[in-house]
Coordinates of C-alpha atoms in Angstrom, one line a residue:
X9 CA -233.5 0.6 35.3
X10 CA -235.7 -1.2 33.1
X11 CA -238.0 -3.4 34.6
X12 CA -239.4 -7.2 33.8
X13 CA -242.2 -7.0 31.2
X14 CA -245.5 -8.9 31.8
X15 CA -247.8 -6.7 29.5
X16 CA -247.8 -7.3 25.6
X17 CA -245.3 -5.2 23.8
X18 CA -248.2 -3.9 21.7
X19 CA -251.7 -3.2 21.8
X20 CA -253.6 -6.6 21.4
X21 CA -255.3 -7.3 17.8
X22 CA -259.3 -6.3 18.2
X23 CA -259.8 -9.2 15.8
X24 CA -257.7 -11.7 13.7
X25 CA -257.6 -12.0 10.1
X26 CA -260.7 -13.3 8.3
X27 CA -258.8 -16.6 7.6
X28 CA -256.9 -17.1 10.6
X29 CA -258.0 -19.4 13.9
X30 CA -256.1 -20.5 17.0
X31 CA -255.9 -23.7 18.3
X32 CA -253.9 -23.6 21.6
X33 CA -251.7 -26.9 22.8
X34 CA -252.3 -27.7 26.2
X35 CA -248.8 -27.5 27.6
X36 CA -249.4 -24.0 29.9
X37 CA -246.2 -23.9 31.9
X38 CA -243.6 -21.3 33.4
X39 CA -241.7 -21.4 29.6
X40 CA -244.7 -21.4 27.5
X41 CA -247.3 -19.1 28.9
X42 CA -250.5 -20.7 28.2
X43 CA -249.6 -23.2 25.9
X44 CA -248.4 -23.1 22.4
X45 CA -250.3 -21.0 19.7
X46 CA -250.8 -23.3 16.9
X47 CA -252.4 -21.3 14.3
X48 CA -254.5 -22.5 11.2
X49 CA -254.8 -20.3 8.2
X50 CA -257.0 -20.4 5.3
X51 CA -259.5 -18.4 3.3
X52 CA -263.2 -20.1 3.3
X53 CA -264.2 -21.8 0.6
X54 CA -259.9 -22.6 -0.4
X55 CA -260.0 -26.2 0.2
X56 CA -257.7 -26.6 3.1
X57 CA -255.7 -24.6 5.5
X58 CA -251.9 -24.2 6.9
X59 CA -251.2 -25.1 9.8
X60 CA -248.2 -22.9 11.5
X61 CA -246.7 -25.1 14.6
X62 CA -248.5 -28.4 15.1
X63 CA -246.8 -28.0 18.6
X64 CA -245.8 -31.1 20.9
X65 CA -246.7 -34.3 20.9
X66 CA -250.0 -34.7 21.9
X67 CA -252.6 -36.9 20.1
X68 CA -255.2 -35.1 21.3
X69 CA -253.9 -31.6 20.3
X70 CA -252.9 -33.0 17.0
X71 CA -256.0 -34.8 16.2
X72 CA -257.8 -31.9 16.9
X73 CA -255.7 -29.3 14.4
X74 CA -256.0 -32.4 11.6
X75 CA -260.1 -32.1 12.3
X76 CA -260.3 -28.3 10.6
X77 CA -258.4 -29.5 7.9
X78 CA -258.0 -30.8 5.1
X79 CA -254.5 -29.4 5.6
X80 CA -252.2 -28.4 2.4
X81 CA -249.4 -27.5 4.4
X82 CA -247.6 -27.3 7.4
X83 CA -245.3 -24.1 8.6
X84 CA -242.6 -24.1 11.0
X85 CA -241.3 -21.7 12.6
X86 CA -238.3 -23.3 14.7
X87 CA -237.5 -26.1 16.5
X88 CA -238.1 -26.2 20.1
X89 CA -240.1 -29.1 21.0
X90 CA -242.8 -27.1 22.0
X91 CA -243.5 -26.0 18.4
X92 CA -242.1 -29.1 16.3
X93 CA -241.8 -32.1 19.0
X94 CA -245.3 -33.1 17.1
X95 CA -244.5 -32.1 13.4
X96 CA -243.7 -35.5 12.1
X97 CA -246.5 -37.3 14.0
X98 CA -248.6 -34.5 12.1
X99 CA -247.1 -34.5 9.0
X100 CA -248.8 -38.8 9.3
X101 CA -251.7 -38.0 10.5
X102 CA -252.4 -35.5 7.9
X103 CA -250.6 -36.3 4.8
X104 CA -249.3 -32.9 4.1
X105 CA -246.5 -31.4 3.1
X106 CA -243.9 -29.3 5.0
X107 CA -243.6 -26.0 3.3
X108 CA -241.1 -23.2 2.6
X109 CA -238.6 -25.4 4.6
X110 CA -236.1 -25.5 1.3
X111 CA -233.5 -22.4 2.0
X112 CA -233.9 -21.6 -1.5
X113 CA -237.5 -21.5 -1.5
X114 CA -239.4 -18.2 0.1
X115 CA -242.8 -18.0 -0.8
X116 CA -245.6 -20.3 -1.6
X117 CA -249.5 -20.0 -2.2
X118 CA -251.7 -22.6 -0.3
X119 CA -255.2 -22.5 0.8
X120 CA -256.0 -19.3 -0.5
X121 CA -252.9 -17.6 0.9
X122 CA -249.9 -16.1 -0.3
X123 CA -247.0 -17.0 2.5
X124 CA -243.3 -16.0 2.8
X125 CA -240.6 -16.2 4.7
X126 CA -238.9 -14.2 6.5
X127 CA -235.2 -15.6 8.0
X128 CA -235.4 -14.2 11.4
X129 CA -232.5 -16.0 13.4
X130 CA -231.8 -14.9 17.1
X131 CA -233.6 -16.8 19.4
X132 CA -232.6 -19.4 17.5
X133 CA -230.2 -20.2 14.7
X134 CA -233.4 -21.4 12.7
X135 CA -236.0 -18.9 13.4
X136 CA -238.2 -17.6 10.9
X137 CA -241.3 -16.2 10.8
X138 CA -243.9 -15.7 8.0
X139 CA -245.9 -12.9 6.3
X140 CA -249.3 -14.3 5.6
X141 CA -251.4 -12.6 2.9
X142 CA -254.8 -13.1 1.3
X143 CA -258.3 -11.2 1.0
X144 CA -256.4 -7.7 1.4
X145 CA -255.3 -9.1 4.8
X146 CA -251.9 -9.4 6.4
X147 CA -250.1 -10.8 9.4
X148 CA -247.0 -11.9 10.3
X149 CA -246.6 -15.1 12.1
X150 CA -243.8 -14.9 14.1
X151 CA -243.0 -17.5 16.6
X152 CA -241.1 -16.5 19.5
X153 CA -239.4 -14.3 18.1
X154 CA -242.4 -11.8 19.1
X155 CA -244.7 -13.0 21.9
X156 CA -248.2 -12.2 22.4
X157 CA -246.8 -11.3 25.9
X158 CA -243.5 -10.6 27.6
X159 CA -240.6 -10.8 25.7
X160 CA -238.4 -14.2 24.8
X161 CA -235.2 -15.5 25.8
X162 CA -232.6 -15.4 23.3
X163 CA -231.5 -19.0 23.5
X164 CA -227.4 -19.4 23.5
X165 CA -225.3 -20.7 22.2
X166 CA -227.9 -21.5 19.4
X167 CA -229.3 -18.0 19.1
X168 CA -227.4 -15.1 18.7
X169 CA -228.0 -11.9 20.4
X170 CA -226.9 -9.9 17.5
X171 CA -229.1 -11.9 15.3
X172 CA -231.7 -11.2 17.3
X173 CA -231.4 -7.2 16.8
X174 CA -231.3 -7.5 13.0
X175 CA -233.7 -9.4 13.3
X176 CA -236.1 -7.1 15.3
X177 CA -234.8 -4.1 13.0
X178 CA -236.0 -6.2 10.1
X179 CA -239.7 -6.7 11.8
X180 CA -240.3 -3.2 12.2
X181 CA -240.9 -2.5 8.9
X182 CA -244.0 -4.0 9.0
X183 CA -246.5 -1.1 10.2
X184 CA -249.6 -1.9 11.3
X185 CA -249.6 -5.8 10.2
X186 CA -250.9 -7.7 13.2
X187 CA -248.2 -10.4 14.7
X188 CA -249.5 -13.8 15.5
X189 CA -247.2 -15.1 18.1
X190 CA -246.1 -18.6 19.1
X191 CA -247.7 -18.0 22.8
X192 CA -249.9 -15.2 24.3
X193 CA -252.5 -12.9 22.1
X194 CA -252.4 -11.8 18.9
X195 CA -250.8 -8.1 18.8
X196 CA -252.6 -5.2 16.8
X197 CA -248.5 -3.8 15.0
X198 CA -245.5 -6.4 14.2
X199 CA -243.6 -3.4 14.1
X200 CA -244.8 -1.3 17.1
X201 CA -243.7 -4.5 19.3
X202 CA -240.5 -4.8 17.0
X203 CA -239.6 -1.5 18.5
X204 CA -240.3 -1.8 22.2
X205 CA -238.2 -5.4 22.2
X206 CA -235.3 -3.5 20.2
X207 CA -235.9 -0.5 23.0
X208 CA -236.1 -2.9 25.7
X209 CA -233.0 -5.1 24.6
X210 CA -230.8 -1.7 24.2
X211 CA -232.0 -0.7 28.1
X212 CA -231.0 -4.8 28.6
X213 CA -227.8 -4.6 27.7
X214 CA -226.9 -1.3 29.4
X215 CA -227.5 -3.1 32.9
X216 CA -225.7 -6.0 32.3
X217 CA -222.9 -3.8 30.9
X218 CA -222.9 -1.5 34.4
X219 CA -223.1 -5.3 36.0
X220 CA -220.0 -6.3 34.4
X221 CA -218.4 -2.8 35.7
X222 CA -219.5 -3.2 39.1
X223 CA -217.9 -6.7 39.2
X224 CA -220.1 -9.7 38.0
X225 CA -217.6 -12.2 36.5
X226 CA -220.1 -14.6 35.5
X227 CA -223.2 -15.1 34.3
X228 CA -224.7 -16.0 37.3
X229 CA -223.5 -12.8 39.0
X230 CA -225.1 -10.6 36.3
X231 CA -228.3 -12.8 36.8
X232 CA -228.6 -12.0 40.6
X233 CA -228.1 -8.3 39.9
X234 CA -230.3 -7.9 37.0
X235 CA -232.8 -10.3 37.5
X236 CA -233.1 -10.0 41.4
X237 CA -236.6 -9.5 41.3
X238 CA -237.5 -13.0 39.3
X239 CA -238.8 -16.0 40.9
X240 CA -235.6 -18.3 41.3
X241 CA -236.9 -21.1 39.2
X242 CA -236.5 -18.8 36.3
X243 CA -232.6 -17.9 36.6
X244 CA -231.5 -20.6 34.7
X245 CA -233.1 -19.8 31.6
X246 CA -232.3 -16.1 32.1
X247 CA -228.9 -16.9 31.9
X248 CA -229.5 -18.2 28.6
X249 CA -230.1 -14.3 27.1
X250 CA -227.2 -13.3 29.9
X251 CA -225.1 -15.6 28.0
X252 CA -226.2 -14.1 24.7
X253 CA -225.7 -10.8 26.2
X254 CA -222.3 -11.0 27.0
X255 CA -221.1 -12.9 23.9
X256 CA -222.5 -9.5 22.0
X257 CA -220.7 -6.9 24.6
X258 CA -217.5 -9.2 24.3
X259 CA -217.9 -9.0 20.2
X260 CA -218.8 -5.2 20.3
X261 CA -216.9 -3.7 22.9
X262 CA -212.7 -2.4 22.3
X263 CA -211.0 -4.0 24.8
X264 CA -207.5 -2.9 26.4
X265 CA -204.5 -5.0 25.7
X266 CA -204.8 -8.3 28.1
X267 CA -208.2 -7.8 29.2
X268 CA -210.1 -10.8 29.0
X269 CA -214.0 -11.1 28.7
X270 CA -215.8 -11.3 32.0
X271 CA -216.8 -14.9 31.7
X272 CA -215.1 -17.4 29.5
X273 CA -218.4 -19.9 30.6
X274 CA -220.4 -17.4 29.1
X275 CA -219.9 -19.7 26.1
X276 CA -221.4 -22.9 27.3
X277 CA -224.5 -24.7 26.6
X278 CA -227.4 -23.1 27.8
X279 CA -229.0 -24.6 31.1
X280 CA -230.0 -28.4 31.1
X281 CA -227.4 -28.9 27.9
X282 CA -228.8 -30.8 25.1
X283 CA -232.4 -31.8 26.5
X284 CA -234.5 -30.7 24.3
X285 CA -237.2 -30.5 27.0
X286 CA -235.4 -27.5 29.1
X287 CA -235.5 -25.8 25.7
X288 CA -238.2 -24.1 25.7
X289 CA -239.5 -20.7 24.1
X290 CA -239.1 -18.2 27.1
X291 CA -240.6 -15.9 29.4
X292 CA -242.7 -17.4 33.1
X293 CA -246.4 -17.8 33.0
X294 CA -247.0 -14.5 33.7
X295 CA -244.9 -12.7 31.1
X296 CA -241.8 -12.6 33.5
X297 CA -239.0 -10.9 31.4
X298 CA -236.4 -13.1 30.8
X299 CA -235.0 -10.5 28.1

């Protein structure tokens, strides 16, 4: 049985890129480790930086990311309020522009950098994440789709287990490119902690699949067998990826005439509904697994 990850997926980056810096928001908490990673990109002597995820809405954090500009663009990497509550208060405060947000746009140079996108949906429907080039450097800046530690909820109904996969499938491509998350450490190999989330998503599925068998008819049910071992305060947002998870065994599993899935709730709104402020990015404080 595959147990709750609270170590990074990959071995930490010994240093980042020559043109990358990390200014942390202050909102530590049990869905955002220790705060978002805001990062700010941009080779010396450019004229500016990027900033990827000004973060929430916080004058002091913003204020403070505006301070190392000038900034010639902002990046954004989805839209939980944790990451983009504070955009357009930063988007004022430092006269930039929002880039590589057009769908038909994918790549960009600012501030000495050559950045493109990369359409990774599964956590969310809008998730992307960014490859970042310049100096013979390269990361990818990858939101929560990858954390610096633990892994991330995917967050149903708006992300999409199967999504998700591709998604990860896609990332591991990229050997030996350091990931810059949205929270936790910088990691040494996108694609090394591509793999163990794909790994870890397969050995995922399998138990709630054996829950299912065994009799869990709803989400909940597969939440207090799988996730028995998680603090309580964290089930409801594990039921977000239980959610996910049985949408994708209902979608990819033959079923016999008149069966029915084992939870029609399973497609609901995630828990808290539409409050943006119970939508968070994922795992506890300590990199509980809420995969």
């Amino acid at each position: 049985m595959t147990g709750h990850v609270t170590a990074p997926a990959a071995a930490l980056a010994d240093q980042l890129p020559s043109w990358a810096a990390l200014c942390r928001a202050p909102n530590p908490g049990p869905m955002t480790l220790d705060g978002t990673n805001t990062w700010v990109l941009g080779v010396p002597g450019a004229g500016g930086v990027v900033v990827v995820d000004p973060g929430p809405l916080d004058e002091g954090h913003l204020a403070a990311v505006v301070a190392l500009g000038p900034v010639a663009g902002v990046l954004l990497t989805h839209g939980h309020p944790d990451h983009a509550e504070g955009l357009a208060r930063f988007l004022e405060l430092s006269g930039a522009p929002r880039l590589l947000a057009e769908p038909g746009v994918a790549a960009v140079d600012a501030a000495g950098l050559r950045l493109r996108r990369l359409d990774t949906p599964g956590h969310t429907a809008d998730s992307v994440c960014f490859l970042v080039e310049a100096a013979g450097e390269r990361a990818v800046c990858t939101g929560d789709t990858i954390l610096g530690r633990g892994t991330t909820v995917v967050a149903y109904p708006d992300g999409d287990l199967g999504d998700y996969l591709d998604s990860l499938a896609a990332l591991a491509g990229y050997e030996g490119i350091p990931a810059l998350p949205g929270h936790g450490p910088a990691l040494a190999d996108c694609a090394v902690a591509a793999r163990f989330y794909l790994a870890h998503r397969r050995a995922r599925l399998d138990q709630v699949r054996q829950a299912v068998a065994d009799g869990a008819t709803t989400a909940a049910a597969v939440v207090q067998r799988v996730y028995a071992d998680v603090d309580r305060s964290l089930w409801p947002a594990a039921e977000w990826s239980v959610r996910a998870q049985l949408a994708y065994l209902d979608d990819h599993t033959p079923r016999r005439a008149g069966s029915r899935p084992p939870e029609p709730e399973a497609r609901k709104p995630g828990p808290g509904g539409p409050d943006p402020e119970n939508r968070e990015s994922g795992p506890g404080a300590g990199g509980l697994d809420l995969a």
